[in-house]
Amino acid sequence: KAGVTQTPRYLIKTRGQQVTLSCSPISGHRSVSWYQQTPGQGLQFLFEYFSETQRNKGNFPGRFSGRQFSNSRSEMNVSTLELGDSALYLCASSRHQGASDEKLFFGSGTQLSVL
Amino acid sequence: AQSVTQPDIHITVSEGASLELRCNYSYGATPYLFWYVQSPGQGLQLLLKYFSGDTLVQGIKGFEAEFKRSQSSFNLRKPSVHWSDAAEYFCAVGAGGQNFVFGPGTRLSVLP
């Protein structure tokens, strides 16, 4: 069974650009969540999607958005990139939605560098 | 608001020595607690989790953790560390849905 797949693995962008990251969850998993990981702030929750609907959102500006498709694949978009958006973006999937006792399966992440 | 602290930023142990990584949490209700491990360039892998019941939980790779409500702690232990255990370890508490609050992490180095 394939794990959580994130593409691309690395991205380099310049300030002001926008970027789209992709995540394919484990087969059968319907919940996808996104986290930002930086050395200074650690792991921070961005949002969670289930059945193509955003179910939960962290404290990030509106420049950060996402969506989920009918096959459970998810994308996140960051517009008007800032230097501080440089981070490892991790996607995680689970079978169900809305349960904090659910085990998350993480992808290897997309390393975004903003120059 | 929920929070997780991991007092040790970096720990170095010798291979074969015992290990304890500390985690303290702040949460109003009965917490769902987790330990994850992250190897360089990789995502996070779940080591173990606590929801209720027995306060000593066993995980993968020989790890265990003990929940102590009176101390708001969930410390991770391993009796004998292997070189392959070198990684970053994160304690987390479930904050509702898939929103998990993670601690800052403890980086473990293992000396041969």
PDB file of C-alpha atoms in Angstrom:
ATOM      1  CA  LYS A   1       0.000   0.000   0.000  1.00  0.00           C
ATOM      2  CA  ALA A   2       1.533   3.296  -1.058  1.00  0.00           C
ATOM      3  CA  GLY A   3       2.052   5.936   1.605  1.00  0.00           C
ATOM      4  CA  VAL A   4       1.166   9.598   1.506  1.00  0.00           C
ATOM      5  CA  THR A   5       2.717  11.149  -1.586  1.00  0.00           C
ATOM      6  CA  GLN A   6       3.626  14.803  -1.782  1.00  0.00           C
ATOM      7  CA  THR A   7       4.824  16.601  -4.879  1.00  0.00           C
ATOM      8  CA  PRO A   8       7.034  18.305  -5.644  1.00  0.00           C
ATOM      9  CA  ARG A   9       9.725  17.407  -3.114  1.00  0.00           C
ATOM     10  CA  TYR A  10      11.485  20.761  -3.431  1.00  0.00           C
ATOM     11  CA  LEU A  11      10.381  24.171  -4.695  1.00  0.00           C
ATOM     12  CA  ILE A  12      12.173  27.458  -5.068  1.00  0.00           C
ATOM     13  CA  LYS A  13      10.085  30.564  -5.593  1.00  0.00           C
ATOM     14  CA  THR A  14      10.568  34.310  -5.303  1.00  0.00           C
ATOM     15  CA  ARG A  15       8.633  36.763  -3.195  1.00  0.00           C
ATOM     16  CA  GLY A  16       5.256  37.698  -4.603  1.00  0.00           C
ATOM     17  CA  GLN A  17       4.801  34.492  -6.572  1.00  0.00           C
ATOM     18  CA  GLN A  18       2.240  31.859  -5.789  1.00  0.00           C
ATOM     19  CA  VAL A  19       2.731  28.136  -5.332  1.00  0.00           C
ATOM     20  CA  THR A  20       0.604  24.993  -5.377  1.00  0.00           C
ATOM     21  CA  LEU A  21       1.547  21.854  -3.477  1.00  0.00           C
ATOM     22  CA  SER A  22      -0.040  18.473  -4.026  1.00  0.00           C
ATOM     23  CA  CYS A  23      -0.833  15.601  -1.692  1.00  0.00           C
ATOM     24  CA  SER A  24      -2.167  12.134  -2.477  1.00  0.00           C
ATOM     25  CA  PRO A  25      -3.389  10.344   0.652  1.00  0.00           C
ATOM     26  CA  ILE A  26      -3.171   6.656   1.393  1.00  0.00           C
ATOM     27  CA  SER A  27      -5.778   4.714  -0.535  1.00  0.00           C
ATOM     28  CA  GLY A  28      -9.004   4.626   1.461  1.00  0.00           C
ATOM     29  CA  HIS A  29      -8.108   7.646   3.572  1.00  0.00           C
ATOM     30  CA  ARG A  30     -10.584  10.465   3.235  1.00  0.00           C
ATOM     31  CA  SER A  31      -9.175  13.051   5.587  1.00  0.00           C
ATOM     32  CA  VAL A  32      -6.200  15.199   4.646  1.00  0.00           C
ATOM     33  CA  SER A  33      -4.537  17.790   6.824  1.00  0.00           C
ATOM     34  CA  TRP A  34      -1.660  20.143   6.183  1.00  0.00           C
ATOM     35  CA  TYR A  35       1.073  21.335   8.522  1.00  0.00           C
ATOM     36  CA  GLN A  36       3.838  23.907   8.186  1.00  0.00           C
ATOM     37  CA  GLN A  37       7.164  23.065   9.802  1.00  0.00           C
ATOM     38  CA  THR A  38       9.819  25.703  10.430  1.00  0.00           C
ATOM     39  CA  PRO A  39      12.828  25.744  12.755  1.00  0.00           C
ATOM     40  CA  GLY A  40      11.417  28.705  14.656  1.00  0.00           C
ATOM     41  CA  GLN A  41       7.744  27.859  14.958  1.00  0.00           C
ATOM     42  CA  GLY A  42       7.870  24.074  14.783  1.00  0.00           C
ATOM     43  CA  LEU A  43       4.859  22.217  13.426  1.00  0.00           C
ATOM     44  CA  GLN A  44       1.757  24.303  12.965  1.00  0.00           C
ATOM     45  CA  PHE A  45      -1.632  23.128  11.765  1.00  0.00           C
ATOM     46  CA  LEU A  46      -2.860  24.766   8.568  1.00  0.00           C
ATOM     47  CA  PHE A  47      -6.155  23.069   7.701  1.00  0.00           C
ATOM     48  CA  GLU A  48      -8.017  19.803   7.392  1.00  0.00           C
ATOM     49  CA  TYR A  49     -10.198  18.549   4.564  1.00  0.00           C
ATOM     50  CA  PHE A  50     -12.748  15.773   4.470  1.00  0.00           C
ATOM     51  CA  SER A  51     -15.186  14.995   1.674  1.00  0.00           C
ATOM     52  CA  GLU A  52     -13.993  18.009  -0.310  1.00  0.00           C
ATOM     53  CA  THR A  53     -14.867  20.379   2.540  1.00  0.00           C
ATOM     54  CA  GLN A  54     -12.573  22.266   4.854  1.00  0.00           C
ATOM     55  CA  ARG A  55     -13.407  21.037   8.366  1.00  0.00           C
ATOM     56  CA  ASN A  56     -10.841  22.771  10.501  1.00  0.00           C
ATOM     57  CA  LYS A  57      -8.463  25.680  10.057  1.00  0.00           C
ATOM     58  CA  GLY A  58      -5.401  26.934  11.896  1.00  0.00           C
ATOM     59  CA  ASN A  59      -4.256  30.497  12.443  1.00  0.00           C
ATOM     60  CA  PHE A  60      -2.783  31.349   9.077  1.00  0.00           C
ATOM     61  CA  PRO A  61      -3.574  34.300   6.809  1.00  0.00           C
ATOM     62  CA  GLY A  62      -5.942  33.999   3.876  1.00  0.00           C
ATOM     63  CA  ARG A  63      -2.982  33.698   1.502  1.00  0.00           C
ATOM     64  CA  PHE A  64      -2.942  30.048   2.526  1.00  0.00           C
ATOM     65  CA  SER A  65      -5.749  28.053   0.989  1.00  0.00           C
ATOM     66  CA  GLY A  66      -6.480  24.512   0.036  1.00  0.00           C
ATOM     67  CA  ARG A  67      -8.930  22.190  -1.561  1.00  0.00           C
ATOM     68  CA  GLN A  68      -9.735  18.528  -1.790  1.00  0.00           C
ATOM     69  CA  PHE A  69     -10.919  16.612  -4.799  1.00  0.00           C
ATOM     70  CA  SER A  70     -13.435  13.795  -5.043  1.00  0.00           C
ATOM     71  CA  ASN A  71     -10.621  11.219  -5.049  1.00  0.00           C
ATOM     72  CA  SER A  72      -9.402  12.684  -1.708  1.00  0.00           C
ATOM     73  CA  ARG A  73      -6.276  14.190  -3.245  1.00  0.00           C
ATOM     74  CA  SER A  74      -5.570  17.627  -1.873  1.00  0.00           C
ATOM     75  CA  GLU A  75      -3.750  20.743  -2.937  1.00  0.00           C
ATOM     76  CA  MET A  76      -2.683  23.745  -0.950  1.00  0.00           C
ATOM     77  CA  ASN A  77      -1.947  27.111  -2.432  1.00  0.00           C
ATOM     78  CA  VAL A  78       0.062  29.997  -1.083  1.00  0.00           C
ATOM     79  CA  SER A  79      -0.336  33.320  -2.855  1.00  0.00           C
ATOM     80  CA  THR A  80       1.882  36.395  -2.687  1.00  0.00           C
ATOM     81  CA  LEU A  81       4.747  34.462  -1.163  1.00  0.00           C
ATOM     82  CA  GLU A  82       6.767  36.012   1.635  1.00  0.00           C
ATOM     83  CA  LEU A  83      10.233  35.083   2.843  1.00  0.00           C
ATOM     84  CA  GLY A  84       8.693  33.734   6.033  1.00  0.00           C
ATOM     85  CA  ASP A  85       6.735  31.152   4.063  1.00  0.00           C
ATOM     86  CA  SER A  86       9.924  29.172   3.551  1.00  0.00           C
ATOM     87  CA  ALA A  87       9.208  25.904   5.315  1.00  0.00           C
ATOM     88  CA  LEU A  88       8.624  22.202   5.032  1.00  0.00           C
ATOM     89  CA  TYR A  89       4.962  21.630   4.253  1.00  0.00           C
ATOM     90  CA  LEU A  90       3.699  18.292   5.479  1.00  0.00           C
ATOM     91  CA  CYS A  91       0.543  16.562   4.451  1.00  0.00           C
ATOM     92  CA  ALA A  92      -1.072  13.888   6.587  1.00  0.00           C
ATOM     93  CA  SER A  93      -3.958  11.557   5.933  1.00  0.00           C
ATOM     94  CA  SER A  94      -6.284   9.456   8.035  1.00  0.00           C
ATOM     95  CA  ARG A  95      -9.327   7.315   7.459  1.00  0.00           C
ATOM     96  CA  HIS A  96     -11.868   9.426   9.255  1.00  0.00           C
ATOM     97  CA  GLN A  97     -12.565  13.002  10.030  1.00  0.00           C
ATOM     98  CA  GLY A  98     -12.873  14.950  13.201  1.00  0.00           C
ATOM     99  CA  ALA A  99     -11.328  12.543  15.647  1.00  0.00           C
ATOM    100  CA  SER A 100      -8.304  13.582  17.633  1.00  0.00           C
ATOM    101  CA  ASP A 101      -7.640   9.956  18.495  1.00  0.00           C
ATOM    102  CA  GLU A 102      -7.019   9.176  14.861  1.00  0.00           C
ATOM    103  CA  LYS A 103      -3.535   8.190  13.766  1.00  0.00           C
ATOM    104  CA  LEU A 104      -2.044  10.460  11.141  1.00  0.00           C
ATOM    105  CA  PHE A 105       0.125   9.163   8.318  1.00  0.00           C
ATOM    106  CA  PHE A 106       2.537  11.809   7.104  1.00  0.00           C
ATOM    107  CA  GLY A 107       4.160  12.353   3.739  1.00  0.00           C
ATOM    108  CA  SER A 108       7.806  13.330   3.382  1.00  0.00           C
ATOM    109  CA  GLY A 109       6.852  16.937   2.739  1.00  0.00           C
ATOM    110  CA  THR A 110       7.526  19.659   0.209  1.00  0.00           C
ATOM    111  CA  GLN A 111      10.461  21.898   1.062  1.00  0.00           C
ATOM    112  CA  LEU A 112       9.581  25.411  -0.097  1.00  0.00           C
ATOM    113  CA  SER A 113      12.257  28.070  -0.302  1.00  0.00           C
ATOM    114  CA  VAL A 114      11.225  31.659  -0.963  1.00  0.00           C
ATOM    115  CA  LEU A 115      14.001  33.946  -2.211  1.00  0.00           C
TER     116      LEU A 115
ATOM    117  CA  ALA B   1      -5.494  26.792  24.735  1.00  0.00           C
ATOM    118  CA  GLN B   2      -3.648  23.545  24.377  1.00  0.00           C
ATOM    119  CA  SER B   3       0.135  23.597  24.512  1.00  0.00           C
ATOM    120  CA  VAL B   4       2.972  21.128  24.612  1.00  0.00           C
ATOM    121  CA  THR B   5       6.449  21.696  25.961  1.00  0.00           C
ATOM    122  CA  GLN B   6       9.500  19.554  25.492  1.00  0.00           C
ATOM    123  CA  PRO B   7      12.154  20.952  27.823  1.00  0.00           C
ATOM    124  CA  ASP B   8      15.115  19.313  26.124  1.00  0.00           C
ATOM    125  CA  ILE B   9      16.048  20.702  22.716  1.00  0.00           C
ATOM    126  CA  HIS B  10      18.878  18.252  22.169  1.00  0.00           C
ATOM    127  CA  ILE B  11      19.879  15.066  23.972  1.00  0.00           C
ATOM    128  CA  THR B  12      22.937  12.910  23.363  1.00  0.00           C
ATOM    129  CA  VAL B  13      23.141   9.343  24.639  1.00  0.00           C
ATOM    130  CA  SER B  14      25.486   6.458  24.037  1.00  0.00           C
ATOM    131  CA  GLU B  15      24.291   3.452  22.111  1.00  0.00           C
ATOM    132  CA  GLY B  16      22.884   0.907  24.537  1.00  0.00           C
ATOM    133  CA  ALA B  17      22.057   3.490  27.182  1.00  0.00           C
ATOM    134  CA  SER B  18      18.545   4.162  28.383  1.00  0.00           C
ATOM    135  CA  LEU B  19      16.569   7.155  27.163  1.00  0.00           C
ATOM    136  CA  GLU B  20      13.861   9.383  28.530  1.00  0.00           C
ATOM    137  CA  LEU B  21      12.405  12.297  26.592  1.00  0.00           C
ATOM    138  CA  ARG B  22      10.222  14.669  28.522  1.00  0.00           C
ATOM    139  CA  CYS B  23       6.877  16.083  27.476  1.00  0.00           C
ATOM    140  CA  ASN B  24       4.465  18.288  29.396  1.00  0.00           C
ATOM    141  CA  TYR B  25       1.095  19.360  28.119  1.00  0.00           C
ATOM    142  CA  SER B  26      -1.617  21.825  28.926  1.00  0.00           C
ATOM    143  CA  TYR B  27      -5.135  20.684  28.118  1.00  0.00           C
ATOM    144  CA  GLY B  28      -8.476  21.182  29.800  1.00  0.00           C
ATOM    145  CA  ALA B  29      -9.963  17.738  29.327  1.00  0.00           C
ATOM    146  CA  THR B  30      -8.646  14.203  29.068  1.00  0.00           C
ATOM    147  CA  PRO B  31      -5.948  14.537  26.457  1.00  0.00           C
ATOM    148  CA  TYR B  32      -5.203  12.427  23.448  1.00  0.00           C
ATOM    149  CA  LEU B  33      -1.405  12.226  23.518  1.00  0.00           C
ATOM    150  CA  PHE B  34       1.027  11.096  20.868  1.00  0.00           C
ATOM    151  CA  TRP B  35       4.722  10.680  20.229  1.00  0.00           C
ATOM    152  CA  TYR B  36       5.991  10.992  16.677  1.00  0.00           C
ATOM    153  CA  VAL B  37       9.504  10.550  15.292  1.00  0.00           C
ATOM    154  CA  GLN B  38      10.969  12.351  12.302  1.00  0.00           C
ATOM    155  CA  SER B  39      14.140  11.243  10.540  1.00  0.00           C
ATOM    156  CA  PRO B  40      16.043  13.808   8.452  1.00  0.00           C
ATOM    157  CA  GLY B  41      14.208  14.674   5.258  1.00  0.00           C
ATOM    158  CA  GLN B  42      11.232  12.549   6.193  1.00  0.00           C
ATOM    159  CA  GLY B  43       7.721  13.010   7.447  1.00  0.00           C
ATOM    160  CA  LEU B  44       6.564  12.030  10.907  1.00  0.00           C
ATOM    161  CA  GLN B  45       5.917   8.476  12.022  1.00  0.00           C
ATOM    162  CA  LEU B  46       3.691   7.617  14.966  1.00  0.00           C
ATOM    163  CA  LEU B  47       5.504   5.826  17.800  1.00  0.00           C
ATOM    164  CA  LEU B  48       2.632   5.487  20.238  1.00  0.00           C
ATOM    165  CA  LYS B  49      -0.554   7.110  21.483  1.00  0.00           C
ATOM    166  CA  TYR B  50      -2.560   7.414  24.683  1.00  0.00           C
ATOM    167  CA  PHE B  51      -6.316   7.906  24.865  1.00  0.00           C
ATOM    168  CA  SER B  52      -7.418   6.318  28.112  1.00  0.00           C
ATOM    169  CA  GLY B  53      -6.936   3.277  30.296  1.00  0.00           C
ATOM    170  CA  ASP B  54      -3.541   1.914  31.176  1.00  0.00           C
ATOM    171  CA  THR B  55      -1.203   4.840  31.729  1.00  0.00           C
ATOM    172  CA  LEU B  56       1.815   2.940  30.408  1.00  0.00           C
ATOM    173  CA  VAL B  57       1.576   2.524  26.659  1.00  0.00           C
ATOM    174  CA  GLN B  58       3.802   0.488  24.417  1.00  0.00           C
ATOM    175  CA  GLY B  59       4.783   1.598  20.969  1.00  0.00           C
ATOM    176  CA  ILE B  60       6.840   0.542  18.025  1.00  0.00           C
ATOM    177  CA  LYS B  61      10.622   0.164  17.978  1.00  0.00           C
ATOM    178  CA  GLY B  62      10.743  -0.699  21.687  1.00  0.00           C
ATOM    179  CA  PHE B  63       9.460   2.675  22.911  1.00  0.00           C
ATOM    180  CA  GLU B  64       7.027   3.187  25.754  1.00  0.00           C
ATOM    181  CA  ALA B  65       5.482   6.236  27.387  1.00  0.00           C
ATOM    182  CA  GLU B  66       3.833   6.874  30.699  1.00  0.00           C
ATOM    183  CA  PHE B  67       0.923   9.261  31.190  1.00  0.00           C
ATOM    184  CA  LYS B  68       0.923  11.030  34.547  1.00  0.00           C
ATOM    185  CA  ARG B  69      -2.119  13.233  34.944  1.00  0.00           C
ATOM    186  CA  SER B  70      -0.909  14.761  38.217  1.00  0.00           C
ATOM    187  CA  GLN B  71       2.238  16.017  36.496  1.00  0.00           C
ATOM    188  CA  SER B  72       0.643  16.718  33.089  1.00  0.00           C
ATOM    189  CA  SER B  73       3.424  14.669  31.596  1.00  0.00           C
ATOM    190  CA  PHE B  74       3.778  12.032  28.918  1.00  0.00           C
ATOM    191  CA  ASN B  75       7.439  11.031  28.898  1.00  0.00           C
ATOM    192  CA  LEU B  76       8.878   8.717  26.285  1.00  0.00           C
ATOM    193  CA  ARG B  77      11.320   5.985  27.302  1.00  0.00           C
ATOM    194  CA  LYS B  78      13.453   3.298  25.769  1.00  0.00           C
ATOM    195  CA  PRO B  79      15.625   0.917  27.807  1.00  0.00           C
ATOM    196  CA  SER B  80      18.421   0.568  25.245  1.00  0.00           C
ATOM    197  CA  VAL B  81      18.995   3.056  22.446  1.00  0.00           C
ATOM    198  CA  HIS B  82      20.159   1.984  18.994  1.00  0.00           C
ATOM    199  CA  TRP B  83      22.099   4.192  16.583  1.00  0.00           C
ATOM    200  CA  SER B  84      19.098   4.148  14.257  1.00  0.00           C
ATOM    201  CA  ASP B  85      17.032   5.951  16.902  1.00  0.00           C
ATOM    202  CA  ALA B  86      18.851   9.204  16.151  1.00  0.00           C
ATOM    203  CA  ALA B  87      16.101  11.524  14.956  1.00  0.00           C
ATOM    204  CA  GLU B  88      13.803  14.295  16.121  1.00  0.00           C
ATOM    205  CA  TYR B  89      10.993  13.372  18.488  1.00  0.00           C
ATOM    206  CA  PHE B  90       7.741  15.268  18.811  1.00  0.00           C
ATOM    207  CA  CYS B  91       5.128  15.050  21.496  1.00  0.00           C
ATOM    208  CA  ALA B  92       1.621  16.110  20.461  1.00  0.00           C
ATOM    209  CA  VAL B  93      -1.835  16.560  21.915  1.00  0.00           C
ATOM    210  CA  GLY B  94      -5.077  16.300  19.971  1.00  0.00           C
ATOM    211  CA  ALA B  95      -6.813  19.660  19.854  1.00  0.00           C
ATOM    212  CA  GLY B  96      -9.930  18.725  17.949  1.00  0.00           C
ATOM    213  CA  GLY B  97     -10.305  17.109  14.551  1.00  0.00           C
ATOM    214  CA  GLN B  98      -6.997  16.654  12.848  1.00  0.00           C
ATOM    215  CA  ASN B  99      -5.591  19.714  14.590  1.00  0.00           C
ATOM    216  CA  PHE B 100      -2.750  18.424  16.694  1.00  0.00           C
ATOM    217  CA  VAL B 101      -0.620  20.733  18.787  1.00  0.00           C
ATOM    218  CA  PHE B 102       2.983  19.648  18.586  1.00  0.00           C
ATOM    219  CA  GLY B 103       5.810  20.369  20.956  1.00  0.00           C
ATOM    220  CA  PRO B 104       8.998  21.991  19.651  1.00  0.00           C
ATOM    221  CA  GLY B 105      10.747  18.654  19.360  1.00  0.00           C
ATOM    222  CA  THR B 106      13.786  17.014  20.943  1.00  0.00           C
ATOM    223  CA  ARG B 107      16.685  16.089  18.740  1.00  0.00           C
ATOM    224  CA  LEU B 108      18.328  12.827  19.759  1.00  0.00           C
ATOM    225  CA  SER B 109      21.946  12.077  18.912  1.00  0.00           C
ATOM    226  CA  VAL B 110      23.395   8.632  19.571  1.00  0.00           C
ATOM    227  CA  LEU B 111      27.101   8.102  20.203  1.00  0.00           C
ATOM    228  CA  PRO B 112      28.671   4.825  19.060  1.00  0.00           C
TER     229      PRO B 112
END
